[in-house]
Amino acid sequence: MSNHHADQATFSEQFLAGQRYWQTSHGKRQWQAEQQCLHQQLSRSGMQHALELGMAPPLLAHDSIRHRIQWAPQRDLAEHPSTLICRPEALPLADESLELVLVHHLLEVAPQPTHVLREAARVTSDSGRLILIGWHPLGIAGPTRLKRCHERFYQRSRWLTPGRLRDWLRFIDFNIERIDYCGFVPFENTPDWLLMERWGRRHNLPLGRAWIISAKRQMCRMIPLKKRFNPAAMLGSKASVLACTPHDPLHPLQASFSPASPERTDMASGNHDKRRSAATPTVVA
């Protein structure tokens, strides 16, 4: 088996494990925290066409988005007949055809995360938004990954920092607009811990279990080219020649345009007569 097929088989296993994890009690609590934070960003966005790449139940199902595309790497992993079946690094969609692309905890398990990110950016329109969600290694769940035995699915995945994602996004000409954090409480939460969740989200503390990055394409500002102001060109061809000719009081064109004193004019005419007399041959009878 080649490395490509081995990576695809491993990715399919991780995708299936991710689907099972988001159906557990821990996964449902984290999904709810991310969905509430995401809903605050998209409640007034007015976007109509969106694509969601991930393993969890749809996060955009409760938002006012008319056309939502669900995705799966294989047909047997799809939950609906209308699900888009393809590799995440090769989307059969046109360039800049979607207003919103959501990548939900997929970069952590994809064999080539940079290729997945580049493909998601390709189908995002210039005025659209690219949203990434991933586990935060510096949050409250970071110390759990130090254990030798990673029991849960999310502990075995490859966690990325927002700084790493910022570098990747700059490489594909995307800028981060905002970073939100969610999941501030333990999974075994109580009403007292829920108050801490709301407090942490209000102040956007970088201690959440997951980060939500919203990015947009970097648009280069076009600077119109203007002709340089050249007053010599406005005076005609003679003035243009004057602008390009070094200053010489004996030059016939400059003598006609440049004002000169009577003494200087006499000197110039005298020198000119001397040149003419020197240039004229003397005929001896």
PDB file of C-alpha atoms in Angstrom:
ATOM      1  CA  MET A   1       0.000   0.000   0.000  1.00  0.00           C
ATOM      2  CA  SER A   2       1.394   3.389  -1.001  1.00  0.00           C
ATOM      3  CA  ASN A   3       1.836   6.243   1.416  1.00  0.00           C
ATOM      4  CA  HIS A   4      -1.077   8.119  -0.156  1.00  0.00           C
ATOM      5  CA  HIS A   5      -3.523   5.243   0.389  1.00  0.00           C
ATOM      6  CA  ALA A   6      -2.174   4.698   3.888  1.00  0.00           C
ATOM      7  CA  ASP A   7      -2.736   8.358   4.753  1.00  0.00           C
ATOM      8  CA  GLN A   8      -6.250   8.229   3.329  1.00  0.00           C
ATOM      9  CA  ALA A   9      -7.061   5.112   5.354  1.00  0.00           C
ATOM     10  CA  THR A  10      -5.735   6.712   8.533  1.00  0.00           C
ATOM     11  CA  PHE A  11      -7.663   9.897   7.804  1.00  0.00           C
ATOM     12  CA  SER A  12     -10.888   7.920   7.283  1.00  0.00           C
ATOM     13  CA  GLU A  13     -10.387   6.192  10.630  1.00  0.00           C
ATOM     14  CA  GLN A  14      -9.799   9.519  12.359  1.00  0.00           C
ATOM     15  CA  PHE A  15     -12.832  11.003  10.637  1.00  0.00           C
ATOM     16  CA  LEU A  16     -15.004   8.149  11.904  1.00  0.00           C
ATOM     17  CA  ALA A  17     -13.531   8.508  15.403  1.00  0.00           C
ATOM     18  CA  GLY A  18     -14.283  12.217  15.265  1.00  0.00           C
ATOM     19  CA  GLN A  19     -17.902  11.567  14.343  1.00  0.00           C
ATOM     20  CA  ARG A  20     -18.244   9.262  17.338  1.00  0.00           C
ATOM     21  CA  TYR A  21     -16.568  11.771  19.667  1.00  0.00           C
ATOM     22  CA  TRP A  22     -18.954  14.604  18.812  1.00  0.00           C
ATOM     23  CA  GLN A  23     -21.852  12.344  19.774  1.00  0.00           C
ATOM     24  CA  THR A  24     -20.538  11.860  23.317  1.00  0.00           C
ATOM     25  CA  SER A  25     -21.497  14.050  26.258  1.00  0.00           C
ATOM     26  CA  HIS A  26     -18.125  15.819  26.224  1.00  0.00           C
ATOM     27  CA  GLY A  27     -18.317  16.450  22.508  1.00  0.00           C
ATOM     28  CA  LYS A  28     -21.871  17.772  22.705  1.00  0.00           C
ATOM     29  CA  ARG A  29     -20.916  20.278  25.417  1.00  0.00           C
ATOM     30  CA  GLN A  30     -17.970  21.545  23.412  1.00  0.00           C
ATOM     31  CA  TRP A  31     -20.058  21.665  20.240  1.00  0.00           C
ATOM     32  CA  GLN A  32     -22.679  23.750  22.025  1.00  0.00           C
ATOM     33  CA  ALA A  33     -20.063  26.234  23.278  1.00  0.00           C
ATOM     34  CA  GLU A  34     -18.606  26.618  19.779  1.00  0.00           C
ATOM     35  CA  GLN A  35     -22.032  26.927  18.170  1.00  0.00           C
ATOM     36  CA  GLN A  36     -23.076  29.733  20.511  1.00  0.00           C
ATOM     37  CA  CYS A  37     -19.866  31.656  19.900  1.00  0.00           C
ATOM     38  CA  LEU A  38     -20.141  31.166  16.151  1.00  0.00           C
ATOM     39  CA  HIS A  39     -23.786  32.223  16.098  1.00  0.00           C
ATOM     40  CA  GLN A  40     -22.850  35.606  17.566  1.00  0.00           C
ATOM     41  CA  GLN A  41     -20.508  36.235  14.639  1.00  0.00           C
ATOM     42  CA  LEU A  42     -22.869  35.103  11.877  1.00  0.00           C
ATOM     43  CA  SER A  43     -26.237  36.261  13.166  1.00  0.00           C
ATOM     44  CA  ARG A  44     -26.127  39.415  11.011  1.00  0.00           C
ATOM     45  CA  SER A  45     -23.703  38.418   8.305  1.00  0.00           C
ATOM     46  CA  GLY A  46     -26.295  38.014   5.544  1.00  0.00           C
ATOM     47  CA  MET A  47     -24.308  35.281   3.776  1.00  0.00           C
ATOM     48  CA  GLN A  48     -26.152  32.955   1.413  1.00  0.00           C
ATOM     49  CA  HIS A  49     -23.692  30.244   0.291  1.00  0.00           C
ATOM     50  CA  ALA A  50     -21.528  28.311   2.745  1.00  0.00           C
ATOM     51  CA  LEU A  51     -19.414  25.158   2.953  1.00  0.00           C
ATOM     52  CA  GLU A  52     -18.689  23.285   6.172  1.00  0.00           C
ATOM     53  CA  LEU A  53     -15.683  20.971   6.423  1.00  0.00           C
ATOM     54  CA  GLY A  54     -15.631  18.920   9.592  1.00  0.00           C
ATOM     55  CA  MET A  55     -16.652  15.784  11.458  1.00  0.00           C
ATOM     56  CA  ALA A  56     -19.234  17.206  13.873  1.00  0.00           C
ATOM     57  CA  PRO A  57     -22.941  17.840  13.284  1.00  0.00           C
ATOM     58  CA  PRO A  58     -23.580  20.983  11.219  1.00  0.00           C
ATOM     59  CA  LEU A  59     -22.753  24.158  13.111  1.00  0.00           C
ATOM     60  CA  LEU A  60     -24.441  26.382  10.529  1.00  0.00           C
ATOM     61  CA  ALA A  61     -27.816  24.658  10.655  1.00  0.00           C
ATOM     62  CA  HIS A  62     -29.351  27.280  12.935  1.00  0.00           C
ATOM     63  CA  ASP A  63     -28.046  30.343  11.089  1.00  0.00           C
ATOM     64  CA  SER A  64     -29.820  32.273   8.359  1.00  0.00           C
ATOM     65  CA  ILE A  65     -27.768  30.818   5.497  1.00  0.00           C
ATOM     66  CA  ARG A  66     -29.850  29.738   2.538  1.00  0.00           C
ATOM     67  CA  HIS A  67     -27.474  27.293   0.839  1.00  0.00           C
ATOM     68  CA  ARG A  68     -25.258  25.093   3.043  1.00  0.00           C
ATOM     69  CA  ILE A  69     -22.992  22.386   1.662  1.00  0.00           C
ATOM     70  CA  GLN A  70     -22.030  19.476   3.890  1.00  0.00           C
ATOM     71  CA  TRP A  71     -18.905  17.464   3.197  1.00  0.00           C
ATOM     72  CA  ALA A  72     -17.504  13.960   3.780  1.00  0.00           C
ATOM     73  CA  PRO A  73     -14.349  12.235   2.499  1.00  0.00           C
ATOM     74  CA  GLN A  74     -16.190   9.015   1.572  1.00  0.00           C
ATOM     75  CA  ARG A  75     -19.725   8.084   0.656  1.00  0.00           C
ATOM     76  CA  ASP A  76     -20.116   5.630   3.538  1.00  0.00           C
ATOM     77  CA  LEU A  77     -19.252   8.465   5.974  1.00  0.00           C
ATOM     78  CA  ALA A  78     -21.848  10.872   4.586  1.00  0.00           C
ATOM     79  CA  GLU A  79     -24.957  11.564   6.638  1.00  0.00           C
ATOM     80  CA  HIS A  80     -27.143  12.912   3.804  1.00  0.00           C
ATOM     81  CA  PRO A  81     -27.532  12.050   0.110  1.00  0.00           C
ATOM     82  CA  SER A  82     -26.696  15.642  -0.869  1.00  0.00           C
ATOM     83  CA  THR A  83     -23.333  15.589   0.937  1.00  0.00           C
ATOM     84  CA  LEU A  84     -20.305  16.644  -1.090  1.00  0.00           C
ATOM     85  CA  ILE A  85     -17.967  13.634  -1.428  1.00  0.00           C
ATOM     86  CA  CYS A  86     -14.334  14.483  -2.173  1.00  0.00           C
ATOM     87  CA  ARG A  87     -10.911  14.879  -0.639  1.00  0.00           C
ATOM     88  CA  PRO A  88     -10.612  18.052   1.457  1.00  0.00           C
ATOM     89  CA  GLU A  89      -7.553  19.203  -0.489  1.00  0.00           C
ATOM     90  CA  ALA A  90      -9.343  18.851  -3.871  1.00  0.00           C
ATOM     91  CA  LEU A  91     -12.760  20.503  -3.731  1.00  0.00           C
ATOM     92  CA  PRO A  92     -14.753  20.307  -7.005  1.00  0.00           C
ATOM     93  CA  LEU A  93     -15.909  23.920  -6.652  1.00  0.00           C
ATOM     94  CA  ALA A  94     -15.167  27.054  -8.635  1.00  0.00           C
ATOM     95  CA  ASP A  95     -12.763  29.701  -7.424  1.00  0.00           C
ATOM     96  CA  GLU A  96     -14.238  32.308  -5.075  1.00  0.00           C
ATOM     97  CA  SER A  97     -17.706  30.748  -5.299  1.00  0.00           C
ATOM     98  CA  LEU A  98     -18.657  30.737  -1.597  1.00  0.00           C
ATOM     99  CA  GLU A  99     -19.265  33.522   0.887  1.00  0.00           C
ATOM    100  CA  LEU A 100     -18.433  31.407   3.933  1.00  0.00           C
ATOM    101  CA  VAL A 101     -16.146  28.405   4.411  1.00  0.00           C
ATOM    102  CA  LEU A 102     -15.981  26.778   7.849  1.00  0.00           C
ATOM    103  CA  VAL A 103     -13.150  24.358   8.681  1.00  0.00           C
ATOM    104  CA  HIS A 104     -14.112  22.689  11.957  1.00  0.00           C
ATOM    105  CA  HIS A 105     -11.338  20.710  13.754  1.00  0.00           C
ATOM    106  CA  LEU A 106     -10.155  19.283  10.429  1.00  0.00           C
ATOM    107  CA  LEU A 107      -6.660  20.743  10.143  1.00  0.00           C
ATOM    108  CA  GLU A 108      -5.655  18.759  13.237  1.00  0.00           C
ATOM    109  CA  VAL A 109      -6.282  15.373  11.611  1.00  0.00           C
ATOM    110  CA  ALA A 110      -5.766  16.039   7.881  1.00  0.00           C
ATOM    111  CA  PRO A 111      -2.631  14.456   6.358  1.00  0.00           C
ATOM    112  CA  GLN A 112      -1.808  17.737   4.591  1.00  0.00           C
ATOM    113  CA  PRO A 113      -3.347  20.569   6.614  1.00  0.00           C
ATOM    114  CA  THR A 114      -1.736  23.347   4.577  1.00  0.00           C
ATOM    115  CA  HIS A 115      -3.247  21.941   1.379  1.00  0.00           C
ATOM    116  CA  VAL A 116      -6.675  21.801   3.003  1.00  0.00           C
ATOM    117  CA  LEU A 117      -6.338  25.402   4.146  1.00  0.00           C
ATOM    118  CA  ARG A 118      -5.216  26.561   0.713  1.00  0.00           C
ATOM    119  CA  GLU A 119      -8.150  24.802  -0.945  1.00  0.00           C
ATOM    120  CA  ALA A 120     -10.630  26.321   1.506  1.00  0.00           C
ATOM    121  CA  ALA A 121      -9.185  29.758   0.781  1.00  0.00           C
ATOM    122  CA  ARG A 122      -9.433  29.184  -2.961  1.00  0.00           C
ATOM    123  CA  VAL A 123     -13.212  28.733  -2.940  1.00  0.00           C
ATOM    124  CA  THR A 124     -13.769  31.693  -0.580  1.00  0.00           C
ATOM    125  CA  SER A 125     -14.855  34.875  -2.347  1.00  0.00           C
ATOM    126  CA  ASP A 126     -13.045  38.183  -1.985  1.00  0.00           C
ATOM    127  CA  SER A 127     -15.827  39.569   0.201  1.00  0.00           C
ATOM    128  CA  GLY A 128     -16.375  36.244   1.986  1.00  0.00           C
ATOM    129  CA  ARG A 129     -15.080  34.883   5.244  1.00  0.00           C
ATOM    130  CA  LEU A 130     -12.936  31.890   6.148  1.00  0.00           C
ATOM    131  CA  ILE A 131     -13.562  30.547   9.658  1.00  0.00           C
ATOM    132  CA  LEU A 132     -11.270  28.028  11.338  1.00  0.00           C
ATOM    133  CA  ILE A 133     -11.980  26.192  14.601  1.00  0.00           C
ATOM    134  CA  GLY A 134      -9.391  24.137  16.438  1.00  0.00           C
ATOM    135  CA  TRP A 135      -8.183  22.978  19.826  1.00  0.00           C
ATOM    136  CA  HIS A 136      -6.178  25.524  21.787  1.00  0.00           C
ATOM    137  CA  PRO A 137      -2.922  24.003  23.139  1.00  0.00           C
ATOM    138  CA  LEU A 138      -2.488  26.893  25.595  1.00  0.00           C
ATOM    139  CA  GLY A 139      -6.008  26.651  27.022  1.00  0.00           C
ATOM    140  CA  ILE A 140      -7.382  24.728  29.971  1.00  0.00           C
ATOM    141  CA  ALA A 141      -7.329  21.474  27.986  1.00  0.00           C
ATOM    142  CA  GLY A 142      -3.642  21.778  27.076  1.00  0.00           C
ATOM    143  CA  PRO A 143      -2.234  19.997  30.166  1.00  0.00           C
ATOM    144  CA  THR A 144      -4.376  16.916  29.435  1.00  0.00           C
ATOM    145  CA  ARG A 145      -2.266  16.220  26.342  1.00  0.00           C
ATOM    146  CA  LEU A 146       0.829  15.754  28.510  1.00  0.00           C
ATOM    147  CA  LYS A 147      -0.450  12.378  29.620  1.00  0.00           C
ATOM    148  CA  ARG A 148       1.159   9.367  28.038  1.00  0.00           C
ATOM    149  CA  CYS A 149      -2.147   7.730  27.237  1.00  0.00           C
ATOM    150  CA  HIS A 150      -4.489   9.895  25.170  1.00  0.00           C
ATOM    151  CA  GLU A 151      -7.843   8.297  25.731  1.00  0.00           C
ATOM    152  CA  ARG A 152     -10.079  10.721  23.857  1.00  0.00           C
ATOM    153  CA  PHE A 153     -10.076  11.535  20.182  1.00  0.00           C
ATOM    154  CA  TYR A 154      -9.303  15.231  20.548  1.00  0.00           C
ATOM    155  CA  GLN A 155      -6.240  14.475  22.700  1.00  0.00           C
ATOM    156  CA  ARG A 156      -4.673  12.376  19.933  1.00  0.00           C
ATOM    157  CA  SER A 157      -5.049  15.046  17.243  1.00  0.00           C
ATOM    158  CA  ARG A 158      -2.439  17.592  16.170  1.00  0.00           C
ATOM    159  CA  TRP A 159      -3.129  20.873  17.979  1.00  0.00           C
ATOM    160  CA  LEU A 160      -2.153  24.164  16.345  1.00  0.00           C
ATOM    161  CA  THR A 161      -1.632  27.562  17.923  1.00  0.00           C
ATOM    162  CA  PRO A 162      -3.274  30.723  16.538  1.00  0.00           C
ATOM    163  CA  GLY A 163       0.218  32.034  15.776  1.00  0.00           C
ATOM    164  CA  ARG A 164       0.902  29.088  13.472  1.00  0.00           C
ATOM    165  CA  LEU A 165      -2.407  29.639  11.701  1.00  0.00           C
ATOM    166  CA  ARG A 166      -1.598  33.322  11.283  1.00  0.00           C
ATOM    167  CA  ASP A 167       1.588  32.412   9.398  1.00  0.00           C
ATOM    168  CA  TRP A 168      -0.252  29.926   7.197  1.00  0.00           C
ATOM    169  CA  LEU A 169      -2.970  32.451   6.384  1.00  0.00           C
ATOM    170  CA  ARG A 170      -0.467  35.145   5.459  1.00  0.00           C
ATOM    171  CA  PHE A 171       1.112  32.761   2.986  1.00  0.00           C
ATOM    172  CA  ILE A 172      -2.221  32.505   1.119  1.00  0.00           C
ATOM    173  CA  ASP A 173      -2.946  36.266   1.379  1.00  0.00           C
ATOM    174  CA  PHE A 174      -5.492  36.086   4.203  1.00  0.00           C
ATOM    175  CA  ASN A 175      -5.580  38.319   7.271  1.00  0.00           C
ATOM    176  CA  ILE A 176      -7.082  37.407  10.636  1.00  0.00           C
ATOM    177  CA  GLU A 177      -9.930  39.710  11.609  1.00  0.00           C
ATOM    178  CA  ARG A 178     -10.652  38.310  15.040  1.00  0.00           C
ATOM    179  CA  ILE A 179      -9.894  35.378  17.335  1.00  0.00           C
ATOM    180  CA  ASP A 180     -12.494  34.132  19.812  1.00  0.00           C
ATOM    181  CA  TYR A 181     -12.084  31.516  22.518  1.00  0.00           C
ATOM    182  CA  CYS A 182     -14.726  29.194  23.924  1.00  0.00           C
ATOM    183  CA  GLY A 183     -14.965  26.217  26.276  1.00  0.00           C
ATOM    184  CA  PHE A 184     -13.756  27.729  29.553  1.00  0.00           C
ATOM    185  CA  VAL A 185     -15.323  25.189  31.916  1.00  0.00           C
ATOM    186  CA  PRO A 186     -14.658  21.481  32.595  1.00  0.00           C
ATOM    187  CA  PHE A 187     -16.797  18.950  30.803  1.00  0.00           C
ATOM    188  CA  GLU A 188     -18.483  17.985  34.071  1.00  0.00           C
ATOM    189  CA  ASN A 189     -19.931  21.482  34.348  1.00  0.00           C
ATOM    190  CA  THR A 190     -22.473  22.726  36.843  1.00  0.00           C
ATOM    191  CA  PRO A 191     -24.555  25.928  36.911  1.00  0.00           C
ATOM    192  CA  ASP A 192     -21.737  27.627  38.810  1.00  0.00           C
ATOM    193  CA  TRP A 193     -19.244  26.744  36.094  1.00  0.00           C
ATOM    194  CA  LEU A 194     -21.614  28.008  33.402  1.00  0.00           C
ATOM    195  CA  LEU A 195     -21.254  31.495  34.849  1.00  0.00           C
ATOM    196  CA  MET A 196     -17.518  31.209  34.248  1.00  0.00           C
ATOM    197  CA  GLU A 197     -18.188  30.211  30.634  1.00  0.00           C
ATOM    198  CA  ARG A 198     -20.184  33.372  30.008  1.00  0.00           C
ATOM    199  CA  TRP A 199     -17.623  35.497  31.842  1.00  0.00           C
ATOM    200  CA  GLY A 200     -14.703  34.064  29.860  1.00  0.00           C
ATOM    201  CA  ARG A 201     -16.519  34.553  26.563  1.00  0.00           C
ATOM    202  CA  ARG A 202     -17.434  38.122  27.444  1.00  0.00           C
ATOM    203  CA  HIS A 203     -13.805  39.057  28.105  1.00  0.00           C
ATOM    204  CA  ASN A 204     -12.488  36.698  25.389  1.00  0.00           C
ATOM    205  CA  LEU A 205      -9.811  35.177  27.601  1.00  0.00           C
ATOM    206  CA  PRO A 206      -7.188  33.102  25.713  1.00  0.00           C
ATOM    207  CA  LEU A 207      -7.796  30.165  28.055  1.00  0.00           C
ATOM    208  CA  GLY A 208     -10.613  28.436  26.224  1.00  0.00           C
ATOM    209  CA  ARG A 209     -10.518  24.851  25.095  1.00  0.00           C
ATOM    210  CA  ALA A 210     -10.835  25.928  21.449  1.00  0.00           C
ATOM    211  CA  TRP A 211     -10.176  28.981  19.290  1.00  0.00           C
ATOM    212  CA  ILE A 212     -12.304  30.379  16.470  1.00  0.00           C
ATOM    213  CA  ILE A 213     -10.395  32.345  13.823  1.00  0.00           C
ATOM    214  CA  SER A 214     -12.208  34.572  11.336  1.00  0.00           C
ATOM    215  CA  ALA A 215     -10.109  35.621   8.331  1.00  0.00           C
ATOM    216  CA  LYS A 216     -10.627  37.514   5.091  1.00  0.00           C
ATOM    217  CA  ARG A 217      -8.696  37.779   1.895  1.00  0.00           C
ATOM    218  CA  GLN A 218      -6.095  40.523   1.779  1.00  0.00           C
ATOM    219  CA  MET A 219      -7.108  42.966  -0.937  1.00  0.00           C
ATOM    220  CA  CYS A 220      -4.305  44.982  -2.557  1.00  0.00           C
ATOM    221  CA  ARG A 221      -5.208  48.613  -3.023  1.00  0.00           C
ATOM    222  CA  MET A 222      -4.815  49.717  -6.627  1.00  0.00           C
ATOM    223  CA  ILE A 223      -2.960  53.028  -6.984  1.00  0.00           C
ATOM    224  CA  PRO A 224      -3.834  54.772 -10.277  1.00  0.00           C
ATOM    225  CA  LEU A 225      -0.884  55.905 -12.329  1.00  0.00           C
ATOM    226  CA  LYS A 226      -0.928  59.621 -13.162  1.00  0.00           C
ATOM    227  CA  LYS A 227       1.165  61.485 -15.679  1.00  0.00           C
ATOM    228  CA  ARG A 228       3.870  63.618 -14.177  1.00  0.00           C
ATOM    229  CA  PHE A 229       3.330  67.352 -14.457  1.00  0.00           C
ATOM    230  CA  ASN A 230       5.628  68.696 -17.153  1.00  0.00           C
ATOM    231  CA  PRO A 231       5.169  72.437 -17.823  1.00  0.00           C
ATOM    232  CA  ALA A 232       7.671  72.306 -20.673  1.00  0.00           C
ATOM    233  CA  ALA A 233       5.436  69.972 -22.633  1.00  0.00           C
ATOM    234  CA  MET A 234       2.596  72.489 -22.359  1.00  0.00           C
ATOM    235  CA  LEU A 235       4.674  75.230 -24.103  1.00  0.00           C
ATOM    236  CA  GLY A 236       5.375  73.290 -27.253  1.00  0.00           C
ATOM    237  CA  SER A 237       8.222  71.451 -28.893  1.00  0.00           C
ATOM    238  CA  LYS A 238      10.794  74.239 -28.452  1.00  0.00           C
ATOM    239  CA  ALA A 239      10.223  74.360 -24.723  1.00  0.00           C
ATOM    240  CA  SER A 240      10.548  70.580 -24.605  1.00  0.00           C
ATOM    241  CA  VAL A 241      13.947  70.890 -26.262  1.00  0.00           C
ATOM    242  CA  LEU A 242      14.917  73.534 -23.747  1.00  0.00           C
ATOM    243  CA  ALA A 243      13.985  71.271 -20.879  1.00  0.00           C
ATOM    244  CA  CYS A 244      16.309  68.583 -22.192  1.00  0.00           C
ATOM    245  CA  THR A 245      19.206  70.835 -23.324  1.00  0.00           C
ATOM    246  CA  PRO A 246      21.946  71.969 -20.892  1.00  0.00           C
ATOM    247  CA  HIS A 247      22.042  75.682 -20.259  1.00  0.00           C
ATOM    248  CA  ASP A 248      24.058  77.413 -22.939  1.00  0.00           C
ATOM    249  CA  PRO A 249      23.616  81.155 -23.503  1.00  0.00           C
ATOM    250  CA  LEU A 250      24.825  80.751 -27.091  1.00  0.00           C
ATOM    251  CA  HIS A 251      22.230  78.105 -27.944  1.00  0.00           C
ATOM    252  CA  PRO A 252      19.877  79.675 -30.521  1.00  0.00           C
ATOM    253  CA  LEU A 253      16.717  78.285 -28.917  1.00  0.00           C
ATOM    254  CA  GLN A 254      17.694  79.213 -25.378  1.00  0.00           C
ATOM    255  CA  ALA A 255      18.782  82.662 -26.537  1.00  0.00           C
ATOM    256  CA  SER A 256      15.308  83.285 -27.909  1.00  0.00           C
ATOM    257  CA  PHE A 257      13.529  82.126 -24.725  1.00  0.00           C
ATOM    258  CA  SER A 258      15.825  83.121 -21.870  1.00  0.00           C
ATOM    259  CA  PRO A 259      15.975  86.806 -20.888  1.00  0.00           C
ATOM    260  CA  ALA A 260      19.465  88.268 -20.839  1.00  0.00           C
ATOM    261  CA  SER A 261      21.008  91.588 -19.971  1.00  0.00           C
ATOM    262  CA  PRO A 262      22.244  93.936 -22.756  1.00  0.00           C
ATOM    263  CA  GLU A 263      25.861  93.304 -21.790  1.00  0.00           C
ATOM    264  CA  ARG A 264      25.354  89.571 -21.956  1.00  0.00           C
ATOM    265  CA  THR A 265      23.572  89.904 -25.280  1.00  0.00           C
ATOM    266  CA  ASP A 266      26.424  91.956 -26.713  1.00  0.00           C
ATOM    267  CA  MET A 267      28.969  89.469 -25.455  1.00  0.00           C
ATOM    268  CA  ALA A 268      27.017  86.618 -26.938  1.00  0.00           C
ATOM    269  CA  SER A 269      26.656  88.400 -30.275  1.00  0.00           C
ATOM    270  CA  GLY A 270      30.360  89.316 -30.275  1.00  0.00           C
ATOM    271  CA  ASN A 271      31.385  85.761 -29.629  1.00  0.00           C
ATOM    272  CA  HIS A 272      28.974  84.639 -32.317  1.00  0.00           C
ATOM    273  CA  ASP A 273      30.539  87.096 -34.809  1.00  0.00           C
ATOM    274  CA  LYS A 274      33.999  85.836 -33.912  1.00  0.00           C
ATOM    275  CA  ARG A 275      32.865  82.279 -34.551  1.00  0.00           C
ATOM    276  CA  ARG A 276      31.420  83.288 -37.908  1.00  0.00           C
ATOM    277  CA  SER A 277      34.605  85.171 -38.914  1.00  0.00           C
ATOM    278  CA  ALA A 278      36.755  82.258 -37.841  1.00  0.00           C
ATOM    279  CA  ALA A 279      34.629  79.830 -39.757  1.00  0.00           C
ATOM    280  CA  THR A 280      34.564  81.998 -42.972  1.00  0.00           C
ATOM    281  CA  PRO A 281      37.603  81.382 -45.207  1.00  0.00           C
ATOM    282  CA  THR A 282      39.689  84.418 -46.168  1.00  0.00           C
ATOM    283  CA  VAL A 283      40.029  84.947 -49.903  1.00  0.00           C
ATOM    284  CA  VAL A 284      43.299  86.583 -50.938  1.00  0.00           C
ATOM    285  CA  ALA A 285      43.152  88.472 -54.222  1.00  0.00           C
TER     286      ALA A 285
END
